[in-house]
Amino acid sequence: DALPIFFPVTIYISIECLRKHLSLVTGGNRDCNIPGVDTFGKHFYYDSGWELSLAKSLNENNIRWSRPGRFVLSTGRTYTPDFYLPDYNVYIDPKAKRPGYYRKSMLKVEMFEREYNTKCLVVTNAKYLNWYHIQTMLLLNVNR
């Protein structure tokens, strides 16, 4: 199926392609199938447009970052932050505030911080997905 999109010339775009584009624009935890490489050469796929946006800003500012692996929590569940900045020893996790998801997700983040004695910055607004705001959060010692 395809939907018409009206510009000066009408084009047709598949529903799947439209969903991927909307995911990139709005963030969220949709598989957008855009390949990436962290600053250590590890290949991966971005899970959202928010991640892609933050990675671009970190790269533009020459900030070293990686995609960390999974951490096992005491409950047996796992938590995987989206970014790790080794020069700052901090994890970053962009999260949209979706009803029913955000609170549960934040409980995992807090458990991760407590159990691994670490810091995870949670960014919940797309306009703060840039190095300037991340650096400000670090300087002010703010996690959320």
XYZ file of N, CA and C in Angstrom:
432
model
N 0.835 -1.195 0.000
C 0.000 0.000 0.000
C 0.871 1.245 0.000
N 0.384 2.304 -0.614
C 1.116 3.569 -0.640
C 0.137 4.717 -0.451
N 0.617 5.758 0.191
C -0.184 6.952 0.399
C 0.327 8.056 -0.505
N -0.570 8.848 -1.107
C -0.082 9.985 -1.895
C 0.367 11.098 -0.963
N 1.476 11.708 -1.280
C 1.954 12.877 -0.551
C 1.980 14.012 -1.564
N 1.290 15.086 -1.252
C 1.108 16.149 -2.220
C 2.148 17.244 -2.073
N 2.989 17.352 -3.041
C 3.953 18.419 -3.214
C 3.594 19.043 -4.552
N 4.431 19.913 -5.092
C 4.122 20.390 -6.448
C 3.919 19.226 -7.412
N 4.589 18.103 -7.108
C 4.396 16.877 -7.880
C 3.970 15.815 -6.890
N 2.945 15.052 -7.189
C 2.497 14.007 -6.281
C 3.433 12.812 -6.377
N 3.891 12.334 -5.198
C 4.709 11.121 -5.155
C 4.014 10.125 -4.247
N 4.385 8.879 -4.378
C 3.810 7.847 -3.537
C 4.909 7.266 -2.664
N 4.563 7.022 -1.406
C 5.524 6.486 -0.451
C 4.874 5.308 0.259
N 5.633 4.262 0.462
C 5.069 3.083 1.118
C 4.791 3.382 2.587
N 3.846 2.667 3.159
C 3.509 2.813 4.578
C 4.746 2.516 5.425
N 5.505 1.474 5.067
C 6.708 1.103 5.829
C 7.734 2.238 5.802
N 7.942 2.824 4.656
C 8.896 3.924 4.517
C 8.422 5.134 5.321
N 7.131 5.420 5.291
C 6.574 6.530 6.046
C 6.763 6.310 7.539
N 6.524 5.090 8.034
C 6.726 4.781 9.456
C 8.170 5.006 9.865
N 9.108 4.570 9.027
C 10.525 4.753 9.334
C 10.858 6.237 9.402
N 10.332 7.009 8.454
C 10.605 8.445 8.451
C 10.025 9.109 9.699
N 8.798 8.772 10.053
C 8.176 9.357 11.242
C 8.945 8.990 12.493
N 9.477 7.769 12.560
C 10.292 7.367 13.692
C 11.526 8.245 13.808
N 12.140 8.572 12.678
C 13.328 9.423 12.708
C 12.987 10.831 13.166
N 11.822 11.312 12.789
C 11.431 12.675 13.141
C 10.997 12.760 14.597
N 10.218 11.795 15.065
C 9.626 11.888 16.394
C 10.384 11.148 17.466
N 11.392 10.368 17.116
C 12.084 9.572 18.117
C 11.283 8.323 18.390
N 11.445 7.785 19.557
C 10.712 6.577 19.897
C 11.578 5.362 19.673
N 11.084 4.226 20.066
C 11.899 3.019 20.059
C 11.530 2.129 18.890
N 11.513 2.687 17.697
C 11.220 1.900 16.505
C 12.517 1.606 15.788
N 12.607 0.430 15.221
C 13.794 0.057 14.466
C 13.798 0.842 13.172
N 14.728 1.785 13.049
C 14.738 2.610 11.841
C 15.754 2.087 10.824
N 16.434 0.991 11.145
C 17.324 0.309 10.198
C 18.350 1.215 9.540
N 18.854 2.182 10.268
C 19.907 3.026 9.744
C 21.211 2.571 10.386
N 22.133 2.088 9.579
C 23.384 1.597 10.150
C 24.230 2.739 10.698
N 24.979 2.439 11.741
C 25.863 3.431 12.332
C 27.170 2.793 12.742
N 28.150 3.635 13.035
C 29.447 3.195 13.530
C 29.822 4.138 14.658
N 30.120 3.583 15.840
C 30.521 4.458 16.936
C 31.972 4.897 16.733
N 32.473 5.729 17.622
C 33.811 6.283 17.434
C 34.918 5.254 17.659
N 34.554 4.036 18.063
C 35.533 2.963 18.233
C 35.454 1.953 17.094
N 34.609 2.250 16.090
C 34.513 1.397 14.909
C 33.510 0.264 15.006
N 32.728 0.222 16.082
C 31.725 -0.828 16.243
C 30.493 -0.497 15.386
N 30.064 -1.459 14.566
C 28.891 -1.281 13.704
C 27.624 -1.687 14.460
N 26.534 -0.980 14.210
C 25.252 -1.247 14.867
C 24.152 -0.594 14.049
N 22.908 -0.721 14.503
C 21.771 -0.035 13.896
C 21.141 0.877 14.942
N 20.842 2.107 14.538
C 20.147 3.025 15.438
C 18.741 2.513 15.684
N 18.270 2.666 16.932
C 16.912 2.256 17.286
C 15.912 3.386 17.104
N 16.390 4.622 17.005
C 15.463 5.740 16.854
C 16.165 6.938 16.229
N 15.366 7.854 15.766
C 15.896 9.094 15.226
C 16.565 9.942 16.299
N 16.118 9.802 17.536
C 16.734 10.542 18.630
C 18.181 10.103 18.810
N 18.409 8.803 18.731
C 19.779 8.289 18.857
C 20.649 8.822 17.726
N 20.123 8.812 16.526
C 20.857 9.313 15.369
C 21.206 10.792 15.564
N 20.273 11.580 16.035
C 20.483 13.003 16.270
C 21.581 13.241 17.298
N 21.554 12.510 18.399
C 22.563 12.677 19.435
C 23.934 12.241 18.926
N 23.997 11.130 18.210
C 25.274 10.653 17.671
C 25.890 11.692 16.734
N 25.076 12.320 15.901
C 25.589 13.354 14.993
C 26.198 14.512 15.777
N 25.519 14.937 16.832
C 26.022 16.042 17.636
C 27.319 15.665 18.349
N 27.388 14.457 18.882
C 28.621 14.019 19.542
C 29.767 13.970 18.540
N 29.496 13.446 17.359
C 30.530 13.375 16.320
C 31.002 14.768 15.901
N 30.060 15.678 15.717
C 30.402 17.044 15.304
C 31.281 17.750 16.327
N 31.158 17.345 17.589
C 31.932 17.967 18.662
C 33.124 17.110 19.094
N 33.437 16.098 18.290
C 34.586 15.222 18.548
C 34.547 14.568 19.931
N 33.354 14.149 20.343
C 33.178 13.457 21.618
C 33.212 11.958 21.350
N 34.115 11.252 22.030
C 34.194 9.802 21.860
C 32.994 9.145 22.551
N 32.370 8.188 21.848
C 31.221 7.479 22.406
C 31.182 6.063 21.843
N 30.484 5.208 22.572
C 30.301 3.835 22.108
C 28.888 3.385 22.437
N 28.521 2.260 21.837
C 27.247 1.611 22.149
C 27.563 0.522 23.168
N 27.162 0.715 24.423
C 27.478 -0.293 25.441
C 26.648 -1.555 25.258
N 27.102 -2.605 25.883
C 26.358 -3.859 25.852
C 25.264 -3.866 26.902
N 24.677 -5.036 27.090
C 23.603 -5.198 28.078
C 24.169 -5.382 29.468
N 23.446 -4.851 30.441
C 23.787 -5.020 31.848
C 22.680 -5.851 32.487
N 23.044 -6.865 33.238
C 22.068 -7.704 33.922
C 21.796 -7.092 35.292
N 20.521 -6.881 35.590
C 20.106 -6.309 36.861
C 19.777 -7.410 37.863
N 19.659 -7.058 39.126
C 19.407 -8.049 40.185
C 18.076 -8.773 39.996
N 17.162 -8.188 39.252
C 15.867 -8.819 39.000
C 15.961 -9.882 37.902
N 17.131 -9.944 37.240
C 17.294 -10.863 36.118
C 16.997 -10.200 34.782
N 16.376 -9.040 34.829
C 16.113 -8.293 33.598
C 17.396 -7.610 33.152
N 17.407 -7.131 31.927
C 18.587 -6.447 31.419
C 18.268 -4.999 31.103
N 19.316 -4.200 31.080
C 19.194 -2.795 30.703
C 20.344 -2.469 29.757
N 20.021 -1.799 28.651
C 21.036 -1.420 27.671
C 20.938 0.077 27.400
N 21.847 0.860 27.978
C 21.860 2.285 27.655
C 22.241 2.464 26.184
N 21.898 3.598 25.614
C 22.164 3.821 24.193
C 23.579 4.308 23.909
N 24.160 5.079 24.822
C 25.481 5.659 24.597
C 26.324 5.551 25.862
N 27.623 5.449 25.657
C 28.572 5.561 26.758
C 29.661 6.530 26.319
N 29.956 7.524 27.153
C 31.009 8.495 26.888
C 32.174 8.171 27.820
N 33.181 7.443 27.340
C 34.268 6.990 28.218
C 35.077 8.128 28.839
N 35.224 9.239 28.154
C 36.000 10.353 28.701
C 35.271 11.055 29.848
N 33.979 10.797 29.978
C 33.173 11.404 31.037
C 32.606 10.352 31.987
N 32.842 9.076 31.674
C 32.324 7.951 32.453
C 30.824 8.107 32.737
N 30.071 8.348 31.667
C 28.634 8.542 31.815
C 27.909 7.842 30.662
N 26.743 7.316 30.985
C 25.861 6.711 29.992
C 24.779 7.726 29.655
N 24.263 7.644 28.433
C 23.183 8.542 28.008
C 22.099 7.698 27.358
N 20.858 7.987 27.722
C 19.732 7.242 27.164
C 18.605 8.197 26.782
N 18.458 8.506 25.489
C 17.313 9.323 25.063
C 16.019 8.516 25.196
N 15.013 9.096 25.828
C 13.747 8.390 26.034
C 12.567 9.322 25.820
N 11.674 8.924 24.934
C 10.425 9.659 24.761
C 9.520 9.321 25.950
N 8.763 10.292 26.410
C 7.863 10.064 27.545
C 6.532 9.504 27.047
N 6.549 8.210 26.716
C 5.325 7.554 26.259
C 4.580 6.978 27.450
N 3.266 7.181 27.525
C 2.480 6.674 28.656
C 2.658 5.162 28.832
N 2.824 4.763 30.066
C 2.939 3.345 30.384
C 4.322 2.777 30.162
N 5.169 3.465 29.424
C 6.504 2.966 29.121
C 7.568 3.706 29.922
N 7.437 5.003 30.010
C 8.477 5.837 30.602
C 8.750 5.484 32.060
N 7.721 5.400 32.870
C 7.907 5.129 34.312
C 8.597 3.789 34.543
N 8.141 2.761 33.844
C 8.738 1.435 33.971
C 10.202 1.461 33.526
N 10.454 2.182 32.467
C 11.807 2.304 31.944
C 12.720 3.039 32.934
N 12.200 4.074 33.571
C 12.993 4.838 34.532
C 13.344 4.007 35.762
N 12.485 3.088 36.147
C 12.806 2.201 37.269
C 14.028 1.355 36.933
N 14.126 0.892 35.688
C 15.296 0.135 35.257
C 16.548 1.005 35.249
N 16.421 2.240 34.794
C 17.564 3.163 34.766
C 18.074 3.396 36.183
N 17.169 3.669 37.111
C 17.561 3.921 38.500
C 18.205 2.686 39.125
N 17.679 1.509 38.825
C 18.259 0.272 39.328
C 19.669 0.081 38.752
N 19.819 0.343 37.461
C 21.117 0.251 36.806
C 22.128 1.181 37.479
N 21.746 2.427 37.710
C 22.651 3.387 38.348
C 23.067 2.914 39.742
N 22.114 2.432 40.497
C 22.379 1.985 41.870
C 23.263 0.737 41.890
N 22.904 -0.265 41.070
C 23.605 -1.547 41.113
C 25.001 -1.490 40.492
N 25.194 -0.598 39.527
C 26.499 -0.496 38.872
C 27.261 0.764 39.289
N 26.722 1.466 40.290
C 27.359 2.662 40.830
C 27.847 3.587 39.705
N 26.908 3.950 38.857
C 27.241 4.766 37.692
C 26.177 5.832 37.479
N 26.379 6.642 36.475
C 25.456 7.735 36.164
C 24.921 7.548 34.749
N 23.609 7.749 34.587
C 22.977 7.657 33.280
C 22.124 8.905 33.069
N 22.500 9.705 32.081
C 21.704 10.878 31.745
C 20.526 10.433 30.891
N 19.333 10.819 31.280
C 18.137 10.495 30.512
C 17.627 11.790 29.894
N 17.568 11.809 28.563
C 17.133 12.996 27.836
C 15.747 12.709 27.267
N 14.762 13.511 27.684
C 13.377 13.230 27.313
C 12.786 14.240 26.336
N 13.623 15.109 25.815
C 13.132 16.116 24.874
C 14.100 16.195 23.702
N 13.591 16.086 22.502
C 14.438 16.057 21.304
C 15.316 17.300 21.175
N 14.856 18.441 21.664
C 15.655 19.657 21.507
C 16.903 19.659 22.387
N 16.996 18.726 23.332
C 18.179 18.633 24.193
C 19.155 17.552 23.746
N 18.923 16.975 22.586
C 19.791 15.909 22.081
C 20.984 16.492 21.325
N 21.779 17.265 22.044
C 22.984 17.831 21.446
C 24.039 17.977 22.532
N 25.283 18.095 22.096
C 26.394 18.116 23.041
C 26.306 19.302 23.998
N 25.846 20.452 23.551
C 25.737 21.612 24.432
C 24.883 21.280 25.665
N 23.726 20.681 25.444
C 22.843 20.367 26.572
C 23.375 19.201 27.408
N 23.982 18.217 26.764
C 24.565 17.103 27.522
C 25.680 17.632 28.419
N 26.534 18.485 27.865
C 27.627 19.067 28.635
C 27.083 19.889 29.810
N 26.013 20.620 29.583
C 25.386 21.402 30.657
C 24.863 20.482 31.763
N 24.238 19.380 31.385
C 23.755 18.421 32.378
C 24.920 17.875 33.207
N 26.033 17.590 32.541
C 27.215 17.075 33.246
C 27.767 18.114 34.204
N 27.875 19.357 33.752
C 28.414 20.428 34.609
C 27.527 20.692 35.809
N 26.215 20.604 35.605
C 25.270 20.855 36.705
C 24.986 19.615 37.539
N 25.579 18.482 37.121
C 25.367 17.207 37.818
C 23.894 16.818 37.875
N 23.205 16.984 36.744
C 21.779 16.668 36.628
C 21.634 15.403 35.785
N 20.808 14.479 36.230
C 20.619 13.205 35.496
C 19.409 13.207 34.585
N 18.421 14.005 34.878
C 17.173 13.947 34.125
C 16.756 15.345 33.710
